[in-house]
Amino acid sequence: MSIINAPRGVRDILPDESWKWEYLFKVTRDTARDFGYREIHLPVFEHTELFSRGVGETTDVVEKEMYTFEDRAGRSLTLRPELSASMVRSYLENRMDKWHQPAKLWSAGPMFRYERPQKGRYRQFWQIDFEAIGSQDPYVDVESIALSLEIFRRLGLSKLEVVVNSVGCPVCRPVHREALQDFLRPRLGDLCETCQGRFDRNPLRILDCKNPACRDITDEAPDTISCLCADCSEHFSSVRLGLDRIGAVVSIDKRLVRGLDYYTKTAYEVLSGDLGAQNAVCGGGRYDNLAESIGGPHTPGVGFAAGVERIVLTMEDQGCNFGEPPVLDVYVVSAEPSSRDESVALLYEIRKAGIAADIDYTGRSFKAQFKTAGGSGASFACVMGPDEIASGSVTVKNLGTGEQQQIARAELPRLLAELRSAKAGNQEGDLL
RNA sequence: GUGGGCGUAGCUCAAUUGGUUAGAGCGCUGGACUGUGGCUCCAGAGGUUGGGGGUUCAAUUCCCCUCGCUCACCCCA
């Protein structure tokens, strides 16, 4: 019988990597606070209709990527493929329209999409997600973009490309759709197969096809910006102006359309060159009709989601700093089996003082315990043996310098206090 | 769903036109040093060569199937 492996497309985040995630979440949390976003925890599964209606029936996500299952009562549920729909659902359900508007919320957690895995793409992947619901002010769009850029800046990422576009609204979209179809109709036969299929269902997506032939054809095609209604046009100028004012460097990409149906007006992406084909590390935009599509009143909103795995990959490629991995402060070494009970007592005394400490549980030799101590990254080894027990002392060795001294057990609290303050100040104390 | 590449020790990789006991480095364990880690030296453990079938006197090597990983298309985080 062979061992059971993890299912395809999922992976374990082992300790050597998880501390980097911790750093990313800390930066995220701090930045969220600085921008006035509050954290919300949302369920990992929802009613299937939330996504099919919210995200859009004809999107790839809904058509072929959802993890959908029936629960024991026959309800159709789906593991969330994204977070905006849940955010808006929670906004409506919890009457956040009665809060001060917009409600600014953020969340982090795993999303699920059934796709062939490849670099930077997994079936379970983490996103950090920020949404501002209840305002149509262009400055909220600006803030959303600025917030994502600030997180990346604080993480030390550079060489990121920010692309922005406006995809219009229900007023101007049909106008553009028709103009686009009129333009493409004579050359329909020259488009790639998938684009021919898109022509009736979702012609907008033909604009971001990567097929060279399609690109040639669409180079001169009418873009969304040229067809914007007065309202959307003004909104888009305000967003661009606002981005200018806060010094955000972005470029306009007329081909950017995004794959989810709910986007209106502003759409944007942040791209990384270090990710291979999956180059989007962050995507977002405005979705003024999402609330209505899931049964609520008209409620404007804007937000973005960023992929945690992709951010970490990019940070690693760019040699970014992740802070310090967690290490032990003290490793307790028992000189002889007879002194083990006293060693364990010492271990808990140290831990109680808030110092990270560990001990050997495999019955290794004195020498081998020291080897473990050295490899553990601990700053100090505390030795407890017959001599120490007899004299009521403990031997403390600085594993960095090799110096050691035997101190009275009564002095240990003072030493631990020093250790703790050195830890808090994150600097070398005068220890030994 | 469709293509390409790759599966040998915990990790990174060797192994002649197919050739007999599948090796090395790192890591791990023990020892040299019986109360002291890192450096050095010595020793040891650890492999159904992803799995199954076929060709052959002989398969890690060639063929087929299958599973897995990976990259790309598609789409996106």
Short mmCIF file of C-alpha atoms (C1' of nucleotides) in Angstrom, two decimals:
data_model
loop_
_atom_site.label_atom_id
_atom_site.label_comp_id
_atom_site.label_asym_id
_atom_site.label_seq_id
_atom_site.Cartn_x
_atom_site.Cartn_y
_atom_site.Cartn_z
CA MET A 1 0.00 0.00 0.00
CA SER A 2 1.41 3.35 -0.97
CA ILE A 3 1.14 6.50 1.08
CA ILE A 4 -1.54 9.01 0.25
CA ASN A 5 -0.25 12.20 -1.31
CA ALA A 6 -1.87 15.61 -1.32
CA PRO A 7 -4.37 16.07 -4.18
CA ARG A 8 -3.20 17.63 -7.39
CA GLY A 9 -2.66 21.36 -7.38
CA VAL A 10 -2.45 21.82 -3.63
CA ARG A 11 0.67 22.02 -1.56
CA ASP A 12 2.03 22.20 1.95
CA ILE A 13 3.56 25.42 3.15
CA LEU A 14 6.41 24.07 5.25
CA PRO A 15 8.08 25.92 8.15
CA ASP A 16 10.93 27.12 5.94
CA GLU A 17 8.37 29.02 3.88
CA SER A 18 5.55 29.75 6.30
CA TRP A 19 7.52 32.36 8.20
CA LYS A 20 7.77 34.34 4.98
CA TRP A 21 3.98 34.26 4.68
CA GLU A 22 3.78 35.51 8.23
CA TYR A 23 5.84 38.52 7.22
CA LEU A 24 3.62 39.22 4.24
CA PHE A 25 0.51 39.07 6.42
CA LYS A 26 2.03 41.39 8.97
CA VAL A 27 2.81 43.99 6.30
CA THR A 28 -0.66 43.51 4.86
CA ARG A 29 -2.34 43.93 8.23
CA ASP A 30 -0.35 47.07 9.07
CA THR A 31 -1.03 48.65 5.69
CA ALA A 32 -4.72 47.82 5.92
CA ARG A 33 -4.89 49.60 9.25
CA ASP A 34 -3.05 52.63 7.86
CA PHE A 35 -5.63 52.88 5.07
CA GLY A 36 -8.64 52.39 7.31
CA TYR A 37 -9.56 48.88 6.22
CA ARG A 38 -10.85 46.47 8.85
CA GLU A 39 -10.44 42.72 8.75
CA ILE A 40 -13.32 40.35 8.11
CA HIS A 41 -13.35 36.55 8.11
CA LEU A 42 -15.61 34.99 5.52
CA PRO A 43 -16.76 31.40 4.94
CA VAL A 44 -14.78 29.23 2.57
CA PHE A 45 -17.92 27.92 0.87
CA GLU A 46 -21.08 29.69 -0.23
CA HIS A 47 -24.24 28.91 -2.14
CA THR A 48 -23.29 28.16 -5.73
CA GLU A 49 -25.67 30.85 -7.00
CA LEU A 50 -23.65 33.54 -5.27
CA PHE A 51 -20.82 32.92 -7.71
CA SER A 52 -22.77 31.91 -10.80
CA ARG A 53 -24.85 35.07 -10.55
CA GLY A 54 -22.22 37.35 -9.03
CA VAL A 55 -19.17 36.40 -11.04
CA GLY A 56 -21.13 35.68 -14.22
CA GLU A 57 -22.50 32.54 -15.86
CA THR A 58 -20.31 32.81 -18.94
CA THR A 59 -17.01 33.39 -17.18
CA ASP A 60 -14.34 30.70 -17.23
CA VAL A 61 -14.37 30.66 -13.45
CA VAL A 62 -18.02 29.68 -13.28
CA GLU A 63 -18.14 27.55 -16.41
CA LYS A 64 -15.27 25.21 -15.69
CA GLU A 65 -13.27 26.10 -12.60
CA MET A 66 -15.56 25.81 -9.60
CA TYR A 67 -15.37 23.18 -6.90
CA THR A 68 -19.08 22.56 -6.54
CA PHE A 69 -20.65 19.89 -4.35
CA GLU A 70 -23.92 18.98 -2.73
CA ASP A 71 -24.15 18.86 1.02
CA ARG A 72 -26.14 16.20 2.83
CA ALA A 73 -29.35 18.20 2.54
CA GLY A 74 -28.96 18.54 -1.21
CA ARG A 75 -27.89 22.19 -1.26
CA SER A 76 -25.47 23.12 -4.01
CA LEU A 77 -22.41 24.70 -2.44
CA THR A 78 -19.15 25.93 -3.95
CA LEU A 79 -15.69 26.46 -2.53
CA ARG A 80 -15.09 30.16 -3.14
CA PRO A 81 -13.10 30.91 -6.30
CA GLU A 82 -12.73 34.57 -5.30
CA LEU A 83 -13.72 36.92 -2.54
CA SER A 84 -15.57 39.95 -3.91
CA ALA A 85 -18.92 38.18 -4.20
CA SER A 86 -18.68 36.97 -0.60
CA MET A 87 -17.69 40.42 0.56
CA VAL A 88 -20.71 42.01 -1.07
CA ARG A 89 -22.94 39.21 0.19
CA SER A 90 -21.74 39.87 3.72
CA TYR A 91 -22.19 43.62 3.24
CA LEU A 92 -25.82 43.11 2.25
CA GLU A 93 -26.57 40.41 4.80
CA ASN A 94 -25.11 42.40 7.69
CA ARG A 95 -26.70 45.69 6.60
CA MET A 96 -23.38 47.43 6.30
CA ASP A 97 -25.15 50.09 4.26
CA LYS A 98 -26.10 51.47 7.67
CA TRP A 99 -22.42 51.91 8.53
CA HIS A 100 -20.40 54.90 7.57
CA GLN A 101 -19.82 54.52 3.82
CA PRO A 102 -17.92 53.07 2.19
CA ALA A 103 -17.46 49.95 4.27
CA LYS A 104 -13.77 49.22 3.93
CA LEU A 105 -12.97 45.59 4.54
CA TRP A 106 -10.10 43.23 3.96
CA SER A 107 -9.69 39.50 4.25
CA ALA A 108 -7.18 36.77 3.54
CA GLY A 109 -7.55 33.07 2.94
CA PRO A 110 -7.55 30.23 0.46
CA MET A 111 -9.49 30.28 -2.83
CA PHE A 112 -10.23 27.28 -5.00
CA ARG A 113 -10.24 26.90 -8.75
CA TYR A 114 -10.09 23.70 -10.76
CA GLU A 115 -7.35 24.43 -13.27
CA ARG A 116 -4.22 22.68 -14.51
CA PRO A 117 -1.54 23.72 -12.06
CA GLN A 118 1.59 25.48 -13.27
CA LYS A 119 4.07 28.03 -11.99
CA GLY A 120 2.24 30.43 -9.69
CA ARG A 121 -1.07 28.69 -10.23
CA TYR A 122 -2.60 26.24 -7.79
CA ARG A 123 -6.01 24.74 -7.19
CA GLN A 124 -5.95 26.08 -3.68
CA PHE A 125 -4.26 29.45 -3.53
CA TRP A 126 -4.28 32.32 -1.07
CA GLN A 127 -5.41 35.83 -1.69
CA ILE A 128 -5.37 39.01 0.30
CA ASP A 129 -8.46 40.96 -0.65
CA PHE A 130 -9.55 44.53 -0.05
CA GLU A 131 -12.97 45.96 -0.84
CA ALA A 132 -14.54 49.38 -0.35
CA ILE A 133 -18.29 49.07 -0.72
CA GLY A 134 -20.86 51.87 -0.80
CA SER A 135 -19.19 54.75 -2.59
CA GLN A 136 -18.78 55.72 -6.22
CA ASP A 137 -16.19 58.38 -5.53
CA PRO A 138 -13.29 58.01 -8.00
CA TYR A 139 -10.94 58.68 -5.12
CA VAL A 140 -11.96 55.33 -3.70
CA ASP A 141 -10.74 53.72 -6.91
CA VAL A 142 -7.55 55.69 -6.49
CA GLU A 143 -7.20 54.56 -2.90
CA SER A 144 -7.71 50.94 -3.85
CA ILE A 145 -4.92 51.10 -6.40
CA ALA A 146 -2.72 53.12 -4.07
CA LEU A 147 -3.24 50.64 -1.27
CA SER A 148 -2.15 47.68 -3.38
CA LEU A 149 0.92 49.60 -4.51
CA GLU A 150 1.74 50.58 -0.94
CA ILE A 151 1.65 46.95 0.18
CA PHE A 152 4.00 45.99 -2.64
CA ARG A 153 6.25 48.92 -1.85
CA ARG A 154 6.48 47.93 1.81
CA LEU A 155 7.24 44.37 0.83
CA GLY A 156 10.19 45.68 -1.13
CA LEU A 157 8.89 44.74 -4.56
CA SER A 158 10.05 46.73 -7.53
CA LYS A 159 9.82 46.31 -11.26
CA LEU A 160 6.05 45.89 -11.09
CA GLU A 161 3.89 47.13 -13.89
CA VAL A 162 0.51 48.69 -13.15
CA VAL A 163 -2.05 48.75 -15.93
CA VAL A 164 -5.39 50.52 -15.75
CA ASN A 165 -8.41 50.66 -18.01
CA SER A 166 -12.09 51.50 -17.90
CA VAL A 167 -14.52 48.85 -19.09
CA GLY A 168 -17.61 51.08 -18.91
CA CYS A 169 -21.02 50.36 -17.49
CA PRO A 170 -24.39 48.95 -18.68
CA VAL A 171 -25.00 52.20 -20.53
CA CYS A 172 -21.83 52.35 -22.58
CA ARG A 173 -20.96 48.67 -22.80
CA PRO A 174 -23.63 47.78 -25.37
CA VAL A 175 -22.45 50.71 -27.47
CA HIS A 176 -18.91 49.45 -27.43
CA ARG A 177 -20.00 45.87 -27.94
CA GLU A 178 -21.86 46.81 -31.07
CA ALA A 179 -19.05 48.98 -32.40
CA LEU A 180 -16.61 46.17 -31.76
CA GLN A 181 -18.78 43.56 -33.43
CA ASP A 182 -19.34 45.82 -36.43
CA PHE A 183 -15.61 46.26 -36.71
CA LEU A 184 -14.80 42.58 -36.37
CA ARG A 185 -17.65 41.09 -38.40
CA PRO A 186 -15.95 41.45 -41.82
CA ARG A 187 -12.84 39.69 -40.50
CA LEU A 188 -14.51 37.19 -38.26
CA GLY A 189 -13.01 34.31 -40.22
CA ASP A 190 -9.46 35.52 -39.48
CA LEU A 191 -9.88 35.37 -35.72
CA CYS A 192 -8.70 32.34 -33.76
CA GLU A 193 -11.21 29.66 -32.90
CA THR A 194 -11.79 30.73 -29.31
CA CYS A 195 -12.29 34.33 -30.37
CA GLN A 196 -14.86 33.30 -32.95
CA GLY A 197 -16.71 31.68 -30.10
CA ARG A 198 -16.37 34.88 -28.09
CA PHE A 199 -17.79 37.04 -30.84
CA ASP A 200 -21.40 36.60 -29.76
CA ARG A 201 -20.97 35.61 -26.15
CA ASN A 202 -18.32 38.02 -24.93
CA PRO A 203 -16.66 40.07 -27.69
CA LEU A 204 -14.87 42.22 -25.11
CA ARG A 205 -12.53 39.36 -24.34
CA ILE A 206 -11.32 39.27 -27.94
CA LEU A 207 -9.41 42.43 -27.11
CA ASP A 208 -7.03 40.67 -24.72
CA CYS A 209 -6.47 37.55 -26.82
CA LYS A 210 -2.74 36.81 -27.07
CA ASN A 211 -3.00 35.23 -30.49
CA PRO A 212 -0.87 37.40 -32.86
CA ALA A 213 -3.43 37.22 -35.65
CA CYS A 214 -6.19 38.39 -33.33
CA ARG A 215 -3.96 41.12 -31.98
CA ASP A 216 -3.25 42.40 -35.46
CA ILE A 217 -6.94 42.58 -36.17
CA THR A 218 -7.85 44.20 -32.88
CA ASP A 219 -5.03 46.75 -32.99
CA GLU A 220 -7.33 49.17 -34.72
CA ALA A 221 -10.52 47.96 -33.10
CA PRO A 222 -12.64 50.39 -31.07
CA ASP A 223 -11.55 50.26 -27.43
CA THR A 224 -13.79 50.64 -24.42
CA ILE A 225 -12.44 54.06 -23.54
CA SER A 226 -13.55 55.58 -26.83
CA CYS A 227 -17.11 54.39 -26.21
CA LEU A 228 -17.51 55.43 -22.58
CA CYS A 229 -20.66 57.28 -21.63
CA ALA A 230 -20.35 60.74 -20.09
CA ASP A 231 -20.50 59.41 -16.55
CA CYS A 232 -17.90 56.68 -17.05
CA SER A 233 -15.68 58.98 -19.06
CA GLU A 234 -15.67 61.58 -16.34
CA HIS A 235 -15.09 58.94 -13.69
CA PHE A 236 -12.13 57.56 -15.59
CA SER A 237 -10.54 61.00 -16.01
CA SER A 238 -10.98 61.63 -12.31
CA VAL A 239 -9.29 58.34 -11.46
CA ARG A 240 -6.39 59.12 -13.76
CA LEU A 241 -6.09 62.60 -12.36
CA GLY A 242 -6.25 61.28 -8.82
CA LEU A 243 -3.54 58.72 -9.50
CA ASP A 244 -1.45 61.53 -10.93
CA ARG A 245 -1.95 63.65 -7.84
CA ILE A 246 -0.75 60.96 -5.48
CA GLY A 247 2.19 60.18 -7.75
CA ALA A 248 1.13 56.67 -8.71
CA VAL A 249 2.86 55.53 -11.86
CA VAL A 250 0.45 53.55 -14.01
CA SER A 251 -0.04 52.95 -17.68
CA ILE A 252 -3.28 52.76 -19.57
CA ASP A 253 -3.87 49.40 -21.21
CA LYS A 254 -6.81 49.53 -23.59
CA ARG A 255 -6.77 45.78 -23.95
CA LEU A 256 -7.22 45.10 -20.25
CA VAL A 257 -10.74 43.74 -19.79
CA ARG A 258 -10.55 41.19 -16.93
CA GLY A 259 -12.35 37.91 -16.88
CA LEU A 260 -15.10 38.46 -14.37
CA ASP A 261 -18.40 39.91 -15.52
CA TYR A 262 -19.02 42.19 -12.57
CA TYR A 263 -16.38 44.77 -13.37
CA THR A 264 -17.59 48.25 -14.35
CA LYS A 265 -15.62 51.40 -14.97
CA THR A 266 -12.15 51.01 -13.47
CA ALA A 267 -10.22 47.77 -14.03
CA TYR A 268 -6.58 47.30 -13.14
CA GLU A 269 -3.85 44.74 -12.72
CA VAL A 270 -0.41 44.65 -11.23
CA LEU A 271 2.02 42.54 -13.25
CA SER A 272 5.31 40.93 -12.30
CA GLY A 273 7.90 39.88 -14.82
CA ASP A 274 9.23 37.14 -12.55
CA LEU A 275 6.28 34.79 -12.73
CA GLY A 276 6.39 33.26 -16.18
CA ALA A 277 3.03 33.05 -17.85
CA GLN A 278 1.04 33.76 -14.70
CA ASN A 279 2.20 37.33 -14.45
CA ALA A 280 -0.66 38.95 -12.55
CA VAL A 281 0.12 39.38 -8.87
CA CYS A 282 -2.89 41.57 -8.25
CA GLY A 283 -6.14 42.33 -10.02
CA GLY A 284 -9.07 44.52 -9.21
CA GLY A 285 -11.51 47.17 -10.19
CA ARG A 286 -14.93 48.63 -9.69
CA TYR A 287 -18.07 46.49 -9.63
CA ASP A 288 -21.06 48.78 -9.29
CA ASN A 289 -23.56 46.13 -10.37
CA LEU A 290 -22.38 43.16 -8.36
CA ALA A 291 -24.74 43.79 -5.44
CA GLU A 292 -27.73 43.94 -7.75
CA SER A 293 -26.77 40.77 -9.56
CA ILE A 294 -26.94 38.84 -6.30
CA GLY A 295 -30.28 40.31 -5.32
CA GLY A 296 -29.38 43.44 -3.40
CA PRO A 297 -29.98 47.13 -4.06
CA HIS A 298 -27.66 49.05 -6.35
CA THR A 299 -24.43 49.39 -4.39
CA PRO A 300 -21.19 50.67 -5.89
CA GLY A 301 -17.95 49.03 -4.84
CA VAL A 302 -14.29 48.77 -5.73
CA GLY A 303 -11.57 46.42 -4.62
CA PHE A 304 -8.73 44.11 -5.50
CA ALA A 305 -7.24 40.73 -4.70
CA ALA A 306 -3.58 39.80 -4.70
CA GLY A 307 -2.13 36.29 -4.84
CA VAL A 308 -0.02 35.35 -1.84
CA GLU A 309 1.95 32.56 -3.57
CA ARG A 310 2.72 34.85 -6.49
CA ILE A 311 3.81 37.69 -4.24
CA VAL A 312 6.14 35.39 -2.30
CA LEU A 313 7.54 33.96 -5.53
CA THR A 314 8.22 37.43 -6.86
CA MET A 315 9.76 38.55 -3.58
CA GLU A 316 12.08 35.54 -3.62
CA ASP A 317 13.08 36.22 -7.22
CA GLN A 318 13.79 39.83 -6.39
CA GLY A 319 15.72 38.95 -3.22
CA CYS A 320 13.34 40.85 -0.96
CA ASN A 321 13.71 40.89 2.80
CA PHE A 322 11.31 38.77 4.82
CA GLY A 323 12.48 39.82 8.26
CA GLU A 324 13.91 37.16 10.54
CA PRO A 325 12.71 33.56 10.77
CA PRO A 326 11.65 32.55 14.26
CA VAL A 327 14.37 30.83 16.26
CA LEU A 328 14.78 29.44 19.74
CA ASP A 329 16.44 31.59 22.36
CA VAL A 330 17.64 28.80 24.58
CA TYR A 331 18.33 25.10 24.23
CA VAL A 332 18.42 23.16 27.46
CA VAL A 333 21.06 20.44 27.69
CA SER A 334 20.89 17.70 30.25
CA ALA A 335 24.32 16.42 31.21
CA GLU A 336 23.18 13.01 32.39
CA PRO A 337 19.97 11.01 32.49
CA SER A 338 19.92 11.57 36.24
CA SER A 339 19.65 15.33 35.75
CA ARG A 340 16.82 15.19 33.25
CA ASP A 341 14.02 15.95 35.67
CA GLU A 342 15.82 19.05 36.84
CA SER A 343 16.52 20.00 33.20
CA VAL A 344 12.85 19.83 32.39
CA ALA A 345 12.06 21.97 35.43
CA LEU A 346 14.58 24.50 34.16
CA LEU A 347 13.04 24.36 30.68
CA TYR A 348 9.62 25.36 31.99
CA GLU A 349 11.08 28.04 34.22
CA ILE A 350 12.67 29.60 31.16
CA ARG A 351 9.53 29.31 29.05
CA LYS A 352 7.44 30.84 31.80
CA ALA A 353 9.64 33.92 31.54
CA GLY A 354 8.64 34.30 27.89
CA ILE A 355 11.86 32.93 26.46
CA ALA A 356 11.64 30.43 23.62
CA ALA A 357 13.26 27.22 24.78
CA ASP A 358 13.40 23.57 23.84
CA ILE A 359 15.01 20.33 24.95
CA ASP A 360 15.92 16.94 23.50
CA TYR A 361 13.35 14.16 23.64
CA THR A 362 15.30 11.40 21.92
CA GLY A 363 17.74 10.45 24.66
CA ARG A 364 20.74 11.73 22.76
CA SER A 365 24.19 11.98 24.27
CA PHE A 366 25.40 15.14 25.96
CA LYS A 367 27.53 15.93 22.96
CA ALA A 368 24.75 15.27 20.53
CA GLN A 369 22.43 17.54 22.49
CA PHE A 370 24.95 20.32 22.02
CA LYS A 371 25.00 19.60 18.33
CA THR A 372 21.25 20.03 18.22
CA ALA A 373 21.57 23.21 20.25
CA GLY A 374 24.03 24.59 17.71
CA GLY A 375 21.84 23.65 14.79
CA SER A 376 18.67 25.01 16.36
CA GLY A 377 19.79 28.58 16.01
CA ALA A 378 19.39 29.18 19.73
CA SER A 379 21.52 31.97 21.17
CA PHE A 380 22.23 30.12 24.39
CA ALA A 381 22.54 26.64 25.76
CA CYS A 382 21.66 26.08 29.41
CA VAL A 383 23.33 23.06 30.90
CA MET A 384 21.88 21.21 33.86
CA GLY A 385 23.87 18.37 35.37
CA PRO A 386 24.94 16.83 38.67
CA ASP A 387 27.39 19.68 39.35
CA GLU A 388 24.74 22.32 38.80
CA ILE A 389 22.20 20.48 40.88
CA ALA A 390 24.69 20.06 43.72
CA SER A 391 25.62 23.74 43.74
CA GLY A 392 22.18 25.13 42.87
CA SER A 393 23.43 26.67 39.67
CA VAL A 394 23.04 26.52 35.92
CA THR A 395 25.72 26.74 33.26
CA VAL A 396 24.91 29.18 30.47
CA LYS A 397 26.83 29.08 27.23
CA ASN A 398 26.66 31.71 24.53
CA LEU A 399 26.49 29.64 21.38
CA GLY A 400 27.63 32.54 19.26
CA THR A 401 30.82 33.42 21.10
CA GLY A 402 31.44 30.11 22.84
CA GLU A 403 31.82 31.84 26.21
CA GLN A 404 30.13 30.25 29.15
CA GLN A 405 29.72 30.73 32.85
CA GLN A 406 28.09 28.98 35.73
CA ILE A 407 25.61 31.21 37.52
CA ALA A 408 23.58 30.72 40.66
CA ARG A 409 20.10 29.49 39.98
CA ALA A 410 18.80 32.58 41.81
CA GLU A 411 20.38 34.78 39.18
CA LEU A 412 18.55 33.09 36.35
CA PRO A 413 15.46 35.36 36.45
CA ARG A 414 17.69 38.41 36.05
CA LEU A 415 19.44 36.82 33.08
CA LEU A 416 16.14 35.86 31.52
CA ALA A 417 14.82 39.39 31.97
CA GLU A 418 17.88 40.70 30.17
CA LEU A 419 17.37 38.16 27.45
CA ARG A 420 13.78 39.17 27.05
CA SER A 421 14.50 42.88 26.81
CA ALA A 422 17.27 42.19 24.33
CA LYS A 423 14.74 40.22 22.34
CA ALA A 424 12.15 43.02 22.53
CA GLY A 425 14.71 45.65 21.56
CA ASN A 426 15.92 43.29 18.87
CA GLN A 427 19.52 44.07 19.73
CA GLU A 428 22.45 42.34 21.32
CA GLY A 429 22.44 42.86 25.05
CA ASP A 430 25.45 42.67 27.33
CA LEU A 431 24.80 39.01 27.86
CA LEU A 432 27.94 37.12 28.67
"C1'" G B 1 -9.39 19.95 -21.60
"C1'" U B 2 -4.73 20.11 -25.25
"C1'" G B 3 0.63 19.95 -25.96
"C1'" G B 4 6.21 19.71 -24.49
"C1'" G B 5 9.90 18.26 -20.70
"C1'" C B 6 11.12 15.26 -16.45
"C1'" G B 7 10.66 10.99 -12.59
"C1'" U B 8 17.50 7.21 -9.45
"C1'" A B 9 18.92 7.87 -1.26
"C1'" G B 10 15.68 13.05 2.91
"C1'" C B 11 17.91 17.03 -0.89
"C1'" U B 12 20.99 18.10 -5.50
"C1'" C B 13 22.76 14.88 -9.09
"C1'" A B 14 26.14 10.55 -11.41
"C1'" A B 15 26.09 5.51 -13.60
"C1'" U B 16 30.24 4.01 -20.99
"C1'" U B 17 26.97 1.55 -27.58
"C1'" G B 18 21.92 -1.98 -22.50
"C1'" G B 19 26.65 -5.40 -18.78
"C1'" U B 20 26.59 -8.05 -13.55
"C1'" U B 21 27.30 -5.39 -5.64
"C1'" A B 22 23.28 1.63 -8.64
"C1'" G B 23 27.60 5.85 -6.67
"C1'" A B 24 29.01 11.02 -4.93
"C1'" G B 25 28.22 15.63 -2.34
"C1'" C B 26 25.10 17.74 1.27
"C1'" G B 27 21.98 16.21 5.25
"C1'" C B 28 21.05 12.45 9.10
"C1'" U B 29 23.04 8.91 13.14
"C1'" G B 30 27.32 7.28 15.93
"C1'" G B 31 32.48 7.77 17.09
"C1'" A B 32 37.59 10.19 17.44
"C1'" C B 33 36.75 14.21 22.12
"C1'" U B 34 33.29 9.01 28.47
"C1'" G B 35 30.39 17.45 30.82
"C1'" U B 36 30.44 21.07 25.40
"C1'" G B 37 28.02 22.54 19.16
"C1'" G B 38 30.37 24.99 14.58
"C1'" C B 39 36.17 22.98 11.80
"C1'" U B 40 38.58 18.20 10.63
"C1'" C B 41 38.78 12.86 10.23
"C1'" C B 42 36.46 7.88 10.52
"C1'" A B 43 32.25 4.76 10.37
"C1'" G B 44 27.04 3.71 9.70
"C1'" A B 45 21.97 3.89 8.29
"C1'" G B 46 19.13 5.08 4.18
"C1'" G B 47 17.04 2.90 -2.92
"C1'" U B 48 11.10 -2.29 -4.93
"C1'" U B 49 15.86 3.39 -9.99
"C1'" G B 50 7.45 6.43 -9.52
"C1'" G B 51 4.17 1.87 -10.66
"C1'" G B 52 2.83 -2.10 -14.23
"C1'" G B 53 3.82 -4.76 -18.65
"C1'" G B 54 7.07 -5.89 -22.90
"C1'" U B 55 11.91 -6.75 -25.80
"C1'" U B 56 16.67 -9.15 -24.20
"C1'" C B 57 21.22 -13.94 -21.76
"C1'" A B 58 21.04 -9.10 -19.22
"C1'" A B 59 17.01 -2.87 -18.49
"C1'" U B 60 18.26 2.98 -14.34
"C1'" U B 61 19.28 2.79 -19.86
"C1'" C B 62 15.05 0.57 -25.34
"C1'" C B 63 9.30 0.17 -26.29
"C1'" C B 64 4.08 0.52 -24.47
"C1'" C B 65 0.59 1.77 -20.62
"C1'" U B 66 -0.31 4.28 -16.12
"C1'" C B 67 0.54 7.67 -12.09
"C1'" G B 68 2.99 11.96 -10.51
"C1'" C B 69 5.72 16.49 -11.10
"C1'" U B 70 6.77 20.55 -14.20
"C1'" C B 71 6.34 24.27 -18.13
"C1'" A B 72 3.16 26.23 -21.78
"C1'" C B 73 -1.88 27.01 -24.28
"C1'" C B 74 -6.60 28.66 -22.10
"C1'" C B 75 -7.72 31.82 -18.05
"C1'" C B 76 -6.41 34.28 -14.01
"C1'" A B 77 -4.20 35.57 -8.17
#
